[in-house]
XYZ file of C-alpha atoms in Angstrom:
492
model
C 16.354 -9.007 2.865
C 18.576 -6.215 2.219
C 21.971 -5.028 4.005
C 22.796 -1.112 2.999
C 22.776 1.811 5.614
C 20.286 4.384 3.771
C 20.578 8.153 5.051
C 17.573 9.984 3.919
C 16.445 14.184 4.101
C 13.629 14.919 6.150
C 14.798 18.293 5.948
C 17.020 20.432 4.217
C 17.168 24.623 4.179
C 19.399 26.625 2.500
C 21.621 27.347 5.762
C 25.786 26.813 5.862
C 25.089 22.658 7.117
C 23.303 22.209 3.901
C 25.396 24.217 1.622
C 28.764 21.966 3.470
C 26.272 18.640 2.862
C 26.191 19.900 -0.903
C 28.951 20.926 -1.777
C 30.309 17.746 0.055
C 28.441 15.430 -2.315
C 29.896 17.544 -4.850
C 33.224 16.471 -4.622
C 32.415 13.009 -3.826
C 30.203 12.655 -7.293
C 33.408 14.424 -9.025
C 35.478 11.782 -7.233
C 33.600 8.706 -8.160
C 33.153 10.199 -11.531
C 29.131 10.222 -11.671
C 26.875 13.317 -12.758
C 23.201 13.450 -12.310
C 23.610 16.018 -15.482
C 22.908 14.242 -18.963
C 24.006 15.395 -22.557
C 22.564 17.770 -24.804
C 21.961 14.623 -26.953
C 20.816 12.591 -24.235
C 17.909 14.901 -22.976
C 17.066 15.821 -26.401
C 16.654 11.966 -27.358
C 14.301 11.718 -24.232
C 12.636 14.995 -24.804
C 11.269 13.284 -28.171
C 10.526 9.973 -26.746
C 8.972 11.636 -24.217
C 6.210 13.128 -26.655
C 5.734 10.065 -28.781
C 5.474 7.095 -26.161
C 4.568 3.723 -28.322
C 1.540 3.068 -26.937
C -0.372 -0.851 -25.875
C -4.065 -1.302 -27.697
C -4.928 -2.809 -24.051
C -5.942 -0.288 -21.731
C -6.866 -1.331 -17.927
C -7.152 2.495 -16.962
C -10.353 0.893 -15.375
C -8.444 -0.122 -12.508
C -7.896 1.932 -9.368
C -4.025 1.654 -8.981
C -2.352 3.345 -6.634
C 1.603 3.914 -5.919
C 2.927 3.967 -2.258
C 6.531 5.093 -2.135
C 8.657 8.068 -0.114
C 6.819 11.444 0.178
C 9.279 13.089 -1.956
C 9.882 10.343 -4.958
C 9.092 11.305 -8.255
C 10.431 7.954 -10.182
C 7.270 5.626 -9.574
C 7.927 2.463 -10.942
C 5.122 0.509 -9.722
C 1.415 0.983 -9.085
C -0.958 -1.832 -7.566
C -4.491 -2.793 -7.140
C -5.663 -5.781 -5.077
C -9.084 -7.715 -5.049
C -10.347 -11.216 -4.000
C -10.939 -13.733 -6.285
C -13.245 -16.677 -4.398
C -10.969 -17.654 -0.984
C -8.139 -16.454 -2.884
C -6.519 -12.951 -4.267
C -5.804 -11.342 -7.647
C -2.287 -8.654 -6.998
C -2.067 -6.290 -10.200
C 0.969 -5.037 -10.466
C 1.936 -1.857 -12.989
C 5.807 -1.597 -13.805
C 6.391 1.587 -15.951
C 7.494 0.464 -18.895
C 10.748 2.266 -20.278
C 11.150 0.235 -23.631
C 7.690 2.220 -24.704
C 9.443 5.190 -25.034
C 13.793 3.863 -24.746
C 14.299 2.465 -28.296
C 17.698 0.430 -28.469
C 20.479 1.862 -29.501
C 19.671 5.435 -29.119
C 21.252 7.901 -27.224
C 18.857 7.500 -23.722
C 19.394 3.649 -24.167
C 23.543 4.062 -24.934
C 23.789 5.961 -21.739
C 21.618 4.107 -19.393
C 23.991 0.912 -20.317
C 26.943 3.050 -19.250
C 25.255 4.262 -15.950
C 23.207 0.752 -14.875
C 21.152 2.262 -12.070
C 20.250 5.342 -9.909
C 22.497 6.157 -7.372
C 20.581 7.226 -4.811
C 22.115 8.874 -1.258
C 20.699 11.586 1.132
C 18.827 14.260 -1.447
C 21.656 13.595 -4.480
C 20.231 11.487 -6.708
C 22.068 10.369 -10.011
C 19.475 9.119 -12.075
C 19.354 6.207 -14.666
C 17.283 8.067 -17.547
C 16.291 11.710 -17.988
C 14.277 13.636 -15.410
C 11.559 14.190 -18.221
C 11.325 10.414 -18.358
C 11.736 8.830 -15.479
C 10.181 11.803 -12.891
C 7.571 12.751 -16.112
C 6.388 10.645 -19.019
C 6.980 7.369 -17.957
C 6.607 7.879 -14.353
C 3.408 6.368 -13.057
C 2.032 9.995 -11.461
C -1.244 10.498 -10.509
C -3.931 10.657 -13.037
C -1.684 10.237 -15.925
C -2.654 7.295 -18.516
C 0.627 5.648 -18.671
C 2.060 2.723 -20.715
C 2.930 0.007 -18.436
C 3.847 -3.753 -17.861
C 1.097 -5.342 -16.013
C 1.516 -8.360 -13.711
C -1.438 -10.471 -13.052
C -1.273 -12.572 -10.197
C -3.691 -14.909 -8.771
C -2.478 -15.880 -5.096
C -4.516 -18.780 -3.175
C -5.842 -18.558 0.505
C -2.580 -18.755 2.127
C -0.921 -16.083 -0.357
C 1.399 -18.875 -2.219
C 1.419 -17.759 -6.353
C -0.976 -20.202 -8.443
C -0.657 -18.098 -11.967
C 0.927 -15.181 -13.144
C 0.646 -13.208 -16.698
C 2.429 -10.050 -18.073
C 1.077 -7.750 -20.928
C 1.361 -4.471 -22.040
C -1.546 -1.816 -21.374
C -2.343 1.037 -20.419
C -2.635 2.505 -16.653
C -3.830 4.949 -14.766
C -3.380 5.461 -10.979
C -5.626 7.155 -8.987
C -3.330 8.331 -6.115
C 0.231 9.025 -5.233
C 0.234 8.098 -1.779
C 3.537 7.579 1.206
C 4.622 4.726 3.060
C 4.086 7.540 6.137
C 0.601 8.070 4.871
C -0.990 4.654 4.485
C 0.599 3.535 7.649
C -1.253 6.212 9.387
C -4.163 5.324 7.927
C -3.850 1.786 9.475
C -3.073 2.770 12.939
C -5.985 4.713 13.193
C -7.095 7.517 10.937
C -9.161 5.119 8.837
C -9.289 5.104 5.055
C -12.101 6.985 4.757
C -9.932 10.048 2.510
C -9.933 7.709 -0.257
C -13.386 7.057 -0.639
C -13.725 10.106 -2.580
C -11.139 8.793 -5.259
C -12.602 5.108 -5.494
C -13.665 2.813 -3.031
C -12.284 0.105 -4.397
C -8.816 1.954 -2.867
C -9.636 1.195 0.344
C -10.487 -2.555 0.007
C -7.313 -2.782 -1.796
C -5.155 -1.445 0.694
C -6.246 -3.532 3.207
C -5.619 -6.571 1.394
C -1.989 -5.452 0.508
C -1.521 -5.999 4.666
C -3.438 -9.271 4.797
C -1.638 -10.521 1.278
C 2.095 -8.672 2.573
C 1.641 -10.649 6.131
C 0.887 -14.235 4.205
C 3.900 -13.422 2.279
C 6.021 -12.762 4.978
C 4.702 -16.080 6.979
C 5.520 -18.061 3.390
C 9.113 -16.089 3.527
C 9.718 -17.404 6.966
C 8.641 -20.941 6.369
C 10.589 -21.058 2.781
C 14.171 -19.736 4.763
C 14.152 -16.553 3.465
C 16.509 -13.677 5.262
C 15.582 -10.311 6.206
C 17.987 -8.146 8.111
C 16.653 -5.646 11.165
C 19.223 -3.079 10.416
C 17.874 0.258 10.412
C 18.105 3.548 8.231
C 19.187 7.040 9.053
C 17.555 10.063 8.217
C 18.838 13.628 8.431
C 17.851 16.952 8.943
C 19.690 20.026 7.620
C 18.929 23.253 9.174
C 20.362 26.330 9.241
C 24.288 25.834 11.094
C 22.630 22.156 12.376
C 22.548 18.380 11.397
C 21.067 16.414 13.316
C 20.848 12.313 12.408
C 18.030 9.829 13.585
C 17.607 6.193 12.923
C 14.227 5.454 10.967
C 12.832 1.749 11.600
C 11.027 -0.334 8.322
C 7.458 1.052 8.796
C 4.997 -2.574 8.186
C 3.696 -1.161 4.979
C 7.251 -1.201 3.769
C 7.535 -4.736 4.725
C 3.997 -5.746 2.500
C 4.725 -3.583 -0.409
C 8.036 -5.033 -0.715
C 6.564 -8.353 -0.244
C 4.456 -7.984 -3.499
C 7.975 -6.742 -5.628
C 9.200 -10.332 -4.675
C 6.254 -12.051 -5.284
C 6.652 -10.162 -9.092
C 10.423 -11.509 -9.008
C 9.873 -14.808 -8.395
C 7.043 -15.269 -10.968
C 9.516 -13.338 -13.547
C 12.481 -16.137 -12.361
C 9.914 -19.218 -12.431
C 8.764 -18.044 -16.456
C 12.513 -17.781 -17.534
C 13.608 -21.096 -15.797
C 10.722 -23.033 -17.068
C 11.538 -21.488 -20.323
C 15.303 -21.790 -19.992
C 16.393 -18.178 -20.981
C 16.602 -14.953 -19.239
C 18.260 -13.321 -16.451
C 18.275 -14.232 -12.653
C 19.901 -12.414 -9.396
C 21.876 -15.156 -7.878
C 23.286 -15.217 -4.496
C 25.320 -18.817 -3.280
C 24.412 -20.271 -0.064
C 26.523 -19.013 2.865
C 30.003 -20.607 3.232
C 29.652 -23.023 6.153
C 32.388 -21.197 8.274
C 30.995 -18.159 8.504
C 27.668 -19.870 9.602
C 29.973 -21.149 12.344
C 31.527 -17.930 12.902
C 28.316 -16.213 13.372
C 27.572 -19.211 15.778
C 30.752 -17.560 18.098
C 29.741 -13.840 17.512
C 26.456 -15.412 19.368
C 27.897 -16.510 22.193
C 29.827 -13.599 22.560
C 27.020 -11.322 22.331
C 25.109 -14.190 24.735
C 22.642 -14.676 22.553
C 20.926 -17.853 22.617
C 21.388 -19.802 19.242
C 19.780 -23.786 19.595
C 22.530 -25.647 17.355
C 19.151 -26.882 15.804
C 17.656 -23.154 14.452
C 18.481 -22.510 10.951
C 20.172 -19.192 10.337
C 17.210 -17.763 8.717
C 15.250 -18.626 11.836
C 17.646 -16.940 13.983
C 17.797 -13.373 12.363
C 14.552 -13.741 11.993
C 14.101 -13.136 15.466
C 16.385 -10.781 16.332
C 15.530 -6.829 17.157
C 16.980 -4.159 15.344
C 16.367 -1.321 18.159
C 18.691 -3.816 20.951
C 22.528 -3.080 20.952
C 23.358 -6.861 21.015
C 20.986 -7.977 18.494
C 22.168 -5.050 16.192
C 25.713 -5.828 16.460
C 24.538 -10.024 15.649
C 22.695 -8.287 12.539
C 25.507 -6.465 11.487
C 27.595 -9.546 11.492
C 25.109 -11.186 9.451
C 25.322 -8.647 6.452
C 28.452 -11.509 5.577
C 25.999 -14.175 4.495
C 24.550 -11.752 1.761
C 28.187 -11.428 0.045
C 28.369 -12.478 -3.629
C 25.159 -11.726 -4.790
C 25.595 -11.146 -8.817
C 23.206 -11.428 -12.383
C 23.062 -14.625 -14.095
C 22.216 -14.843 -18.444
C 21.350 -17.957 -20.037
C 19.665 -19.042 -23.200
C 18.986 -23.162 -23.388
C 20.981 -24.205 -20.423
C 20.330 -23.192 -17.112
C 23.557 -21.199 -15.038
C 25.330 -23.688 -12.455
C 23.511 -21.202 -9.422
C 19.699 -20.137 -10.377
C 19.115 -19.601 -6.409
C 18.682 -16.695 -4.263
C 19.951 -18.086 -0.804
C 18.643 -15.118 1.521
C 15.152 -15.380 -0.310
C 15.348 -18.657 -0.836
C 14.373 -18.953 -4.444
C 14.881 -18.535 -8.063
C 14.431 -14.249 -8.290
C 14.755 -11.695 -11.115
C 14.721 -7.735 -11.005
C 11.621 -6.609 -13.019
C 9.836 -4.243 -10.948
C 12.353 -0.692 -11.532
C 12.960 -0.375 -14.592
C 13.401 3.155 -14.360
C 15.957 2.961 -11.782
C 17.665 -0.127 -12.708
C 18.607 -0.824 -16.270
C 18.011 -5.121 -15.683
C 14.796 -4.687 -15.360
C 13.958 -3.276 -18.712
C 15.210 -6.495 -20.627
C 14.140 -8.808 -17.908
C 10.496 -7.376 -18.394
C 10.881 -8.106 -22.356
C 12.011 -11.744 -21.629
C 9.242 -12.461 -19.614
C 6.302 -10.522 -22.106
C 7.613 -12.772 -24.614
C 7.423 -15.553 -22.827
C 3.989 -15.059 -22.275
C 2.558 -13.877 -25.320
C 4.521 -16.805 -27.032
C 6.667 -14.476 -29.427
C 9.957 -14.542 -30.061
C 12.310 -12.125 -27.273
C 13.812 -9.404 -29.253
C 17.431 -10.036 -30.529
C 18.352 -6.506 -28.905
C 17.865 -8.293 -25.645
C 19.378 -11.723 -26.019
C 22.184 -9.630 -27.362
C 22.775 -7.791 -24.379
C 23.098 -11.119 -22.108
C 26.678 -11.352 -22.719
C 27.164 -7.749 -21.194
C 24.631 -7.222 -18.414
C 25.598 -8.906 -15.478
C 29.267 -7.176 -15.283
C 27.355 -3.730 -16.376
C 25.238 -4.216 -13.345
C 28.172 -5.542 -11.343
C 30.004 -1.748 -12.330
C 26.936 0.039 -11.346
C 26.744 -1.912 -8.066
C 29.792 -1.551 -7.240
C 29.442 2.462 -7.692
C 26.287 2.391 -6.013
C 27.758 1.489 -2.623
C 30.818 4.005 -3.043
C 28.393 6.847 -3.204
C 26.018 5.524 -0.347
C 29.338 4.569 1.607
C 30.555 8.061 0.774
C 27.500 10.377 1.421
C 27.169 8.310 5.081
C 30.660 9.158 5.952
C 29.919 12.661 4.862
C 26.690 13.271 6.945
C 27.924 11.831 10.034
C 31.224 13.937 9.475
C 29.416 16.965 9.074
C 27.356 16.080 12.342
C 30.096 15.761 14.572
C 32.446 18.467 13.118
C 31.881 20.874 16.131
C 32.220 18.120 19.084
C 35.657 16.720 17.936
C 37.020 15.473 22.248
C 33.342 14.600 23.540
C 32.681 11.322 24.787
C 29.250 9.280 23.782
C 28.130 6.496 25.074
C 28.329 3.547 22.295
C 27.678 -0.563 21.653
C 30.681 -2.239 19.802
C 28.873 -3.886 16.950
C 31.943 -5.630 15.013
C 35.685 -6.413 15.643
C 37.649 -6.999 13.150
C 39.348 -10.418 12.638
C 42.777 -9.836 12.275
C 42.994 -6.837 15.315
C 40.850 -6.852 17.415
C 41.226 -3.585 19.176
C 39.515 -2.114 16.156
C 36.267 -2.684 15.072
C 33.237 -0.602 14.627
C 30.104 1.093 16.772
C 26.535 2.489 17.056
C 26.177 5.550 18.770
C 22.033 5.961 19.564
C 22.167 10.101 19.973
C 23.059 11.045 17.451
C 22.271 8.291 15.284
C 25.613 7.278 13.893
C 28.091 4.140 12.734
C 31.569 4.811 13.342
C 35.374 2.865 13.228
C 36.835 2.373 17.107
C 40.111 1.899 18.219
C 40.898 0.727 21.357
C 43.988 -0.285 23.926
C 42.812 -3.987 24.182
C 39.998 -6.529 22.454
C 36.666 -4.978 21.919
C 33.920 -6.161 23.794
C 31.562 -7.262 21.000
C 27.942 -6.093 22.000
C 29.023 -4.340 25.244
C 28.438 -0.759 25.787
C 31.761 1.548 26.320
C 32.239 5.254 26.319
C 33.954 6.544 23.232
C 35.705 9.813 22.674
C 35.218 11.545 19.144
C 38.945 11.919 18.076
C 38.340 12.729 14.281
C 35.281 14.058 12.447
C 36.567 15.875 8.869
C 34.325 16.893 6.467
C 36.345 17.219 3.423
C 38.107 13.550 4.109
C 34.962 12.416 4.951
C 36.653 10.552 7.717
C 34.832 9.899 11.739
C 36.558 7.917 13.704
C 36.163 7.158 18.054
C 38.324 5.694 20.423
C 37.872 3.595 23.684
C 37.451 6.544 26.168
């Protein structure tokens, strides 16, 4: 499931592109009004926590976790470790947890509530908490003990969730390994690098792919979406940019698949419970299931009258100009996704439509402030104690904090893409590429937008009559400004 365009650095120098990519983000973070820079107060506040963590008497540092995240992330949230258990499975999951050393009210917690989550676009990050905490002491790093939330799952033969506890303990992983990495190591080069570390690594990883591809079969038969819409990833190099789209590598797919399995388990404790928090997102509105239904035949896709949505997207391929442009249409049916608090009634929505299910945010809680008090909810839940008045005080507040933070999230994605593919095409401002229109707009129709393949780019068309949805046209370049961020194309 997920909807935003993500641009990230392969490669960066220290050349005029990515001084003009810099000092582009620059403005755009002075725009928006975000820093990645913290107080004096702030980092001293987190410098202190950092050295005098409060500490869990359980300590599970026996297990070989691993993380598995982008070569260059620092922030690791979540470490697992996977084993059989008879015909079934038993997924540990480590969330770093940020309340060990984030005491409420303080200065780190007083700004995290103003900032929500990590901004994240092309190489600027804008970080939730301190580097010192959230790249450092409460990072899950490699051979670090760290304190942790840990998520026992016990998953039957098919994958479905059978039990699930959460405690606090301590962690250690063994390895900081890359999505790249492992997914070379299962098309071909073997796992035999790990041995050295633990063998147990090995056995592990391979059941993350058998328990990730029983998720995703159990995702497909519960009606769950999940977009084909690829990233972009740049290079900077000396006077150069250049832009290429990056498919979802599988490993991607079964890691994430574990993160939901955590979310739903989080939702089902607080529901049962009634109290919590829950990421809500209505069902579709019927017309634009219909709608979608036209931008099919348009595109001449075949679409049986009988095949559920989820069925149909489901099927569709990211890398094909008509099935991108359907995808693209689809990001509608996501719309209105928001946070839901209750305490002894359930909200009127408690679903997730595109995952079909009840779902909660606990798994990054150093990126995402939610997850910090929706990790407290559930620990309480299960150890039978009461939750902590510091989080049922904060329901009230939460979901329109993250709604802020959301809501500045996607300016500064929207605005680093715009600045990236500005930058690209600054030097070929008249040149004419060869394009698929993959939206129109509803109320003209000579505008809409396109995917250009080489270089990998999504750009706003104009042209002299109706768009031909999913058709490929020629389009000259007519704007491409760096400081306006601005790219626009028309019908050549």
């Amino acid at each position: 499931m997920g909807s935003a365009r993500i641009i990230r650095v392969a490669r960066a120098d220290s050349g005029v592109a990515a001084t003009t990519l810099r000092d582009g983000i620059a403005a755009l973070q002075a725009e928006l009004k975000v820093t990645a820079e913290f107080s004096r107060e702030v980092e001293e506040a987190a410098a202190a926590a950092a050295a005098s963590p409060r500490l869990p008497e359980l300590d599970r540092t026996d297990l070989p976790f691993v993380t598995i995240d982008p070569e260059t992330s620092m922030d690791l949230d979540q470490a697992l470790h996977l084993e059989r258990d008879g015909d079934g499975y038993v997924v540990r999951y480590a969330i770093a947890d940020v309340a060990a050393f984030v005491t409420p009210g303080d200065p780190v917690d007083i700004e995290a509530n103003k900032r929500g989550e990590s901004l994240y676009a092309a190489d600027a990050k804008i970080p939730l908490h301190p580097k010192v905490l959230s790249e450092d002491a409460a990072s899950l790093l490699p051979d670090q003990v760290r304190p942790a939330l840990l998520w026992t799952h016990k998953l039957d033969a098919g994958g479905e969730g059978i039990d699930t506890v959460v405690e606090r303990a301590l962690v250690r992983s063994r390895a900081k390994l890359s999505y790249d990495g492992v997914q070379k190591m299962f098309d071909g080069d073997g796992f035999g690098g790990l041995d050295e570390l633990d063998d147990r690594i090995g056995e592990s990883l391979q059941l993350l792919k058998e328990v990730g591809e029983k998720r995703i079969v159990l995702e497909a038969a519960r009606g769950g979406v999940n977009l084909p819409l690829r990233d972009q990833e740049i290079s900077v190099e000396g006077d150069h940019w250049t832009l290429e789209y990056r498919d979802l590598l599988p490993v991607e797919d079964w890691n994430a698949q574990i993160s939901l399995l955590t979310g739903f388990a989080a939702a089902d404790l607080m529901v049962y419970a009634r109290v919590g928090l829950l990421r809500t997102l209505p069902e579709p509105d019927p017309r634009d299931v219909q709608r979608l239904h036209r931008t099919a035949r348009a595109l001449g896709l075949e679409w049986p009258a009988e095949m559920l949505y989820p069925d149909f997207i489901r099927s569709l391929d990211g890398k094909n100009g008509k099935h991108a442009a359907m995808a693209i249409a689809s990001t509608r049916l996501l719309r209105g996704s928001g946070y839901a608090s209750f305490n002894g009634e359930l909200p009127e929505l408690t679903e997730h439509s595109a995952l079909a299910n009840e779902y909660m945010h606990v798994t990054a809680p150093l990126r995402r402030l939610i997850d910090r008090y929706a990790g407290e909810v559930c620990l309480a839940l299960c150890a039978d104690t009461p939750i902590p008045e510091w989080v049922t005080a904060a329901f009230t507040t939460l979901p329109e904090t993250m709604r802020a933070s959301s809501r500045s999230s996607g300016a500064y994605e929207r605005g680093v893409v715009d600045l990236v593919e500005a930058g690209l095409l600054s030097k070929r401002v008249g040149e004419v590429f060869d394009a698929v229109v993959v939206e129109v707009d509803d109320e003209d129709r000579t505008k809409g937008s396109i995917t250009v393949e080489e270089p990998a780019i999504e750009a706003r068309v104009t042209g002299r009559s109706a768009l031909p949805l999913g058709e490929e046209v020629q389009v000259r370049l007519e704007t491409a400004d760096v400081v306006a961020r601005k790219v626009s194309f028309t019908i050549a």
